[in-house]
Amino acid sequence: MSFSIFSSLSWMAATAAALGPIANTYTRIPNGYSLVNVTWSGNLTANGPEVSFTGASFQDVEAQIRRANPNFAWPDGDATDVSLPPSSSSDKAVARLSCDVPEFWYATKYRVDEGIQYLRGKTGRCHIDAGPGVCSRISCSYDSAIFFCNDNDAPLDVDCSEWSEYAQDIVDACTDDDTARHVRGQQFNKRNWNVIVGYSKC
């Protein structure tokens, strides 16, 4: 029995040592991109004024929202607190989806699923700085991240609820067939922004 336990531990250590250098060769953000904050704008109460909060992730933003209004609740269903300009409305104008993100490692699928569930139903207007090549890491847990990226040379506002839809498309199309179920991918909008799913140390 002790031999079996020792053998298992030795195998686990050898596997970790082998995988470590592989993961370390991949960046915490896709090659060519840099990290920026994300800003949410919306209403904390039904008839209240529009307010804005900025953070390194949407979890950071939501923490600020709940400090400002502990009773805040996200709208049910497809309701939204914020009207976007016509050019910024949700149109799911998908240009393409790629399951090969250069120099970017895989995330764990079920952790990405958790991130999608967290982002689903988050309404309002979400703002990202001018690019090209900037991303906000909107969700990350256990080194499995979802990024919102802007390739325009101007700032961009989108409907926050689109993030979960794009990430779900990536999971549906790009999850591998191994038993551990890993995923990475990138879906582009015709307005020159995109969502990326993959590994990021967090």
Tab-separated table of C-alpha atoms in Angstrom, residues 97-99 166-176 183-185 187:
chain	number	residue	atom	x	y	z
A	97	LEU	CA	-14.396	32.570	-34.097
A	98	SER	CA	-10.967	30.981	-33.692
A	99	CYS	CA	-9.999	28.135	-31.373
A	166	TYR	CA	-19.398	35.235	-26.727
A	167	ALA	CA	-17.644	33.178	-24.046
A	168	GLN	CA	-20.354	30.518	-24.320
A	169	ASP	CA	-19.848	30.365	-28.097
A	170	ILE	CA	-16.134	29.764	-27.507
A	171	VAL	CA	-16.799	26.983	-24.995
A	172	ASP	CA	-19.292	25.327	-27.338
A	173	ALA	CA	-16.912	25.426	-30.312
A	174	CYS	CA	-13.456	25.066	-28.792
A	175	THR	CA	-13.561	22.657	-25.830
A	176	ASP	CA	-11.140	19.787	-26.435
A	183	VAL	CA	-10.739	25.295	-23.696
A	184	ARG	CA	-9.254	28.352	-25.351
A	185	GLY	CA	-10.571	30.561	-28.138
A	187	GLN	CA	-14.539	35.412	-30.936
